[in-house]
Coordinates of N, CA, C and O in Angstrom, one line a residue:
M137 N 121.2 91.4 201.7 CA 122.5 92.0 201.7 C 123.3 91.4 202.8 O 122.8 91.1 203.9
I138 N 124.5 91.1 202.5 CA 125.5 90.6 203.5 C 126.5 91.7 203.7 O 127.1 92.1 202.7
G139 N 126.5 92.2 204.9 CA 127.4 93.3 205.2 C 128.9 92.9 205.4 O 129.2 91.7 205.5
A140 N 129.7 93.9 205.5 CA 131.1 93.7 205.8 C 131.4 92.9 207.1 O 132.4 92.2 207.2
D141 N 130.4 93.1 208.0 CA 130.6 92.4 209.3 C 129.9 91.1 209.3 O 129.8 90.4 210.4
G142 N 129.4 90.6 208.2 CA 128.7 89.3 208.1 C 127.2 89.4 208.4 O 126.5 88.4 208.4
S143 N 126.7 90.6 208.7 CA 125.3 90.7 209.0 C 124.4 90.5 207.8 O 124.9 90.7 206.7
I144 N 123.2 90.0 208.0 CA 122.3 89.7 206.9 C 121.1 90.7 207.0 O 120.6 90.9 208.1
T145 N 120.8 91.3 205.9 CA 119.6 92.2 205.9 C 118.6 91.7 204.8 O 119.0 91.4 203.7
W146 N 117.4 91.7 205.3 CA 116.3 91.3 204.4 C 115.4 92.5 204.2 O 114.8 93.0 205.2
G147 N 115.4 93.1 203.1 CA 114.8 94.4 202.9 C 115.5 95.4 203.8 O 116.7 95.7 203.6
E148 N 114.8 96.0 204.7 CA 115.5 97.0 205.6 C 115.7 96.4 207.0 O 116.2 97.1 207.9
E149 N 115.4 95.1 207.2 CA 115.5 94.5 208.5 C 116.7 93.6 208.6 O 117.0 92.7 207.8
R150 N 117.4 93.7 209.7 CA 118.5 92.9 210.0 C 118.0 91.5 210.5 O 117.1 91.6 211.4
V151 N 118.4 90.4 210.0 CA 117.9 89.1 210.3 C 119.0 88.1 210.6 O 120.1 88.3 210.2
S152 N 118.6 87.1 211.3 CA 119.5 86.0 211.6 C 119.5 85.0 210.4 O 118.6 85.0 209.6
S153 N 120.4 84.0 210.4 CA 120.4 83.0 209.4 C 119.1 82.2 209.4 O 118.5 81.8 208.4
N154 N 118.6 81.9 210.7 CA 117.4 81.2 210.8 C 116.2 81.9 210.3 O 115.3 81.4 209.6
Q155 N 116.1 83.2 210.5 CA 115.0 84.1 210.0 C 115.1 84.1 208.5 O 114.1 84.0 207.8
L156 N 116.3 84.2 207.9 CA 116.5 84.2 206.5 C 115.9 83.0 205.9 O 115.2 83.0 204.9
N157 N 116.3 81.8 206.5 CA 115.8 80.5 206.0 C 114.3 80.5 206.0 O 113.7 80.0 205.1
K158 N 113.7 81.0 207.1 CA 112.3 81.0 207.2 C 111.6 81.8 206.1 O 110.7 81.4 205.4
Y159 N 112.2 83.0 205.9 CA 111.7 83.9 204.9 C 111.8 83.3 203.5 O 110.9 83.4 202.6
M160 N 112.9 82.7 203.2 CA 113.2 82.1 201.9 C 112.2 81.0 201.6 O 111.7 80.9 200.4
H161 N 111.8 80.2 202.6 CA 110.9 79.1 202.4 C 109.4 79.7 202.3 O 108.6 79.1 201.6
M162 N 109.2 80.8 203.0 CA 107.9 81.4 203.1 C 107.5 82.0 201.7 O 106.3 81.9 201.3
T163 N 108.4 82.5 201.0 CA 108.1 83.2 199.7 C 107.7 82.3 198.6 O 107.2 82.7 197.6
T164 N 108.0 81.0 198.8 CA 107.8 80.0 197.7 C 106.3 80.0 197.2 O 106.1 79.9 196.0
G165 N 105.3 80.2 198.1 CA 103.9 80.2 197.7 C 103.4 81.5 197.2 O 102.2 81.6 196.9
W166 N 104.2 82.6 197.2 CA 103.7 83.9 196.9 C 103.4 84.0 195.4 O 104.0 83.4 194.5
E167 N 102.3 84.7 195.0 CA 102.0 85.0 193.6 C 101.8 86.5 193.5 O 101.0 87.1 194.3
P168 N 102.5 87.2 192.6 CA 103.6 86.6 191.8 C 104.8 86.3 192.6 O 105.0 86.9 193.7
L169 N 105.7 85.4 192.2 CA 106.9 85.1 192.9 C 107.8 86.3 192.9 O 108.0 87.0 191.9
P170 N 108.4 86.6 194.1 CA 109.3 87.7 194.1 C 110.7 87.3 193.5 O 111.0 86.1 193.4
L171 N 111.4 88.2 193.1 CA 112.8 88.0 192.7 C 113.7 88.2 193.9 O 113.7 89.3 194.5
I172 N 114.4 87.2 194.3 CA 115.3 87.3 195.5 C 116.7 87.5 194.9 O 117.3 86.7 194.2
I173 N 117.3 88.7 195.3 CA 118.6 89.0 194.8 C 119.6 89.2 196.0 O 119.3 89.9 196.9
L174 N 120.6 88.4 196.0 CA 121.7 88.5 197.0 C 122.7 89.6 196.6 O 123.3 89.5 195.6
D175 N 122.8 90.5 197.5 CA 123.8 91.6 197.4 C 124.8 91.4 198.4 O 124.5 91.3 199.6
V176 N 126.1 91.4 198.0 CA 127.2 91.1 199.0 C 128.2 92.3 199.0 O 128.6 92.7 197.9
A177 N 128.5 92.7 200.2 CA 129.5 93.8 200.3 C 130.8 93.2 199.9 O 131.1 92.0 200.0
D178 N 131.6 94.0 199.2 CA 132.9 93.5 198.7 C 133.8 92.9 199.8 O 134.5 91.9 199.5
D179 N 133.7 93.3 201.0 CA 134.5 92.8 202.0 C 133.8 91.9 203.0 O 134.2 91.7 204.2
A180 N 132.7 91.4 202.6 CA 131.9 90.4 203.4 C 132.7 89.2 203.7 O 133.4 88.7 202.8
P181 N 132.6 88.6 204.9 CA 133.3 87.4 205.2 C 132.8 86.2 204.3 O 131.6 86.0 204.1
C182 N 133.8 85.5 203.8 CA 133.4 84.3 202.9 C 132.5 83.3 203.5 O 131.6 82.8 202.9
L183 N 132.7 83.0 204.8 CA 131.8 82.1 205.5 C 130.4 82.5 205.6 O 129.5 81.7 205.4
A184 N 130.2 83.8 205.8 CA 128.8 84.4 205.8 C 128.2 84.2 204.4 O 127.0 83.9 204.3
V185 N 128.9 84.5 203.4 CA 128.4 84.4 202.0 C 128.1 83.0 201.7 O 127.0 82.7 201.2
Q186 N 128.9 82.1 202.1 CA 128.7 80.6 201.8 C 127.5 80.2 202.6 O 126.6 79.4 202.0
R187 N 127.3 80.6 203.8 CA 126.1 80.2 204.6 C 124.8 80.7 203.9 O 123.9 80.0 203.8
V188 N 124.8 82.0 203.5 CA 123.6 82.5 202.8 C 123.3 81.8 201.5 O 122.2 81.5 201.2
R189 N 124.4 81.6 200.7 CA 124.2 80.9 199.5 C 123.6 79.5 199.7 O 122.8 79.0 198.9
G190 N 124.1 78.8 200.8 CA 123.5 77.5 201.1 C 122.0 77.6 201.5 O 121.3 76.7 201.1
I191 N 121.6 78.6 202.2 CA 120.2 78.8 202.5 C 119.4 79.0 201.2 O 118.4 78.4 201.0
M192 N 120.0 79.9 200.4 CA 119.3 80.1 199.1 C 119.2 78.9 198.3 O 118.1 78.6 197.6
D193 N 120.2 78.1 198.2 CA 120.3 76.9 197.4 C 119.2 75.9 197.9 O 118.7 75.1 197.1
S194 N 118.9 75.9 199.2 CA 118.0 74.9 199.7 C 116.5 75.4 199.6 O 115.6 74.6 199.8
A195 N 116.3 76.7 199.3 CA 115.0 77.2 199.2 C 114.3 76.8 197.9 O 114.9 77.0 196.9
P196 N 113.1 76.3 198.0 CA 112.4 75.9 196.8 C 112.3 77.1 195.7 O 112.3 76.8 194.5
I197 N 112.2 78.3 196.2 CA 112.0 79.4 195.2 C 113.3 79.6 194.4 O 113.2 80.2 193.3
C198 N 114.4 79.1 194.8 CA 115.7 79.2 194.1 C 116.0 78.0 193.3 O 117.1 77.9 192.7
R199 N 115.1 77.0 193.3 CA 115.4 75.8 192.6 C 114.3 75.5 191.5 O 113.3 76.2 191.5
G200 N 114.5 74.4 190.8 CA 113.4 74.0 189.9 C 113.5 74.6 188.5 O 114.5 75.2 188.2
E201 N 112.5 74.5 187.8 CA 112.5 74.9 186.4 C 112.5 76.4 186.2 O 113.1 77.0 185.3
W202 N 111.9 77.2 187.1 CA 111.9 78.6 187.1 C 112.4 79.3 188.4 O 111.7 79.9 189.1
P203 N 113.7 79.1 188.6 CA 114.2 79.7 189.9 C 114.1 81.2 189.9 O 114.2 81.9 188.8
S204 N 113.9 81.8 191.0 CA 113.6 83.2 191.2 C 114.6 83.9 192.1 O 114.3 84.7 192.8
C205 N 115.9 83.4 191.9 CA 117.0 83.9 192.8 C 118.2 84.3 191.9 O 118.4 83.7 190.9
S206 N 118.9 85.3 192.4 CA 120.1 85.8 191.7 C 121.0 86.4 192.6 O 120.7 86.5 193.8
E207 N 122.2 86.8 192.1 CA 123.2 87.5 193.0 C 123.7 88.7 192.2 O 124.0 88.7 191.0
G208 N 123.8 89.9 193.0 CA 124.4 91.1 192.4 C 123.4 91.9 191.6 O 122.2 91.7 191.6
Q209 N 123.9 92.8 190.8 CA 123.1 93.7 190.0 C 122.5 93.0 188.8 O 121.4 93.4 188.3
D210 N 123.1 92.0 188.2 CA 122.5 91.3 187.1 C 121.6 90.2 187.5 O 122.1 89.1 187.9
W211 N 120.3 90.4 187.5 CA 119.4 89.4 188.0 C 119.4 88.1 187.3 O 118.9 87.1 187.8
K212 N 120.1 88.0 186.1 CA 120.2 86.7 185.4 C 121.5 86.0 185.7 O 121.8 85.0 185.2
S213 N 122.3 86.6 186.6 CA 123.7 86.1 186.8 C 123.8 84.7 187.3 O 124.9 84.1 187.2
F214 N 122.7 84.1 187.9 CA 122.8 82.7 188.4 C 121.9 81.8 187.6 O 121.6 80.7 188.1
D215 N 121.4 82.2 186.5 CA 120.6 81.3 185.7 C 121.3 79.9 185.5 O 122.5 79.9 185.2
D216 N 120.6 78.8 185.6 CA 121.2 77.5 185.4 C 122.4 77.2 186.3 O 123.3 76.5 185.9
R217 N 122.4 77.8 187.5 CA 123.6 77.6 188.3 C 123.1 77.4 189.8 O 122.2 78.1 190.2
S218 N 123.7 76.5 190.5 CA 123.3 76.3 191.9 C 124.1 77.3 192.7 O 125.2 77.7 192.4
F219 N 123.5 77.7 193.9 CA 124.2 78.6 194.7 C 125.3 77.9 195.5 O 126.3 78.5 195.9
A220 N 125.1 76.7 195.8 CA 126.1 75.9 196.5 C 127.2 75.4 195.6 O 126.9 74.9 194.5
E221 N 128.4 75.7 195.9 CA 129.6 75.3 195.1 C 130.5 74.4 195.9 O 130.6 74.5 197.0

């Protein structure tokens, strides 16, 4: 979750960009693969959203033949699409 103040939450824990990056790369080897869903507050700062999308785009779990990442309520909303624009 990216909050209106630009804060990042992983589950129930508030995390830094560096921690998010670490978590995103750590999940790659998990079985079964988790589904990573980016939820963004309507008034979240654009720079914070772009930064998190960049982290997600660089994470192996969000790339490749079977990416396991999405944004919003529709878990299929980013099929065949890169997070970085």
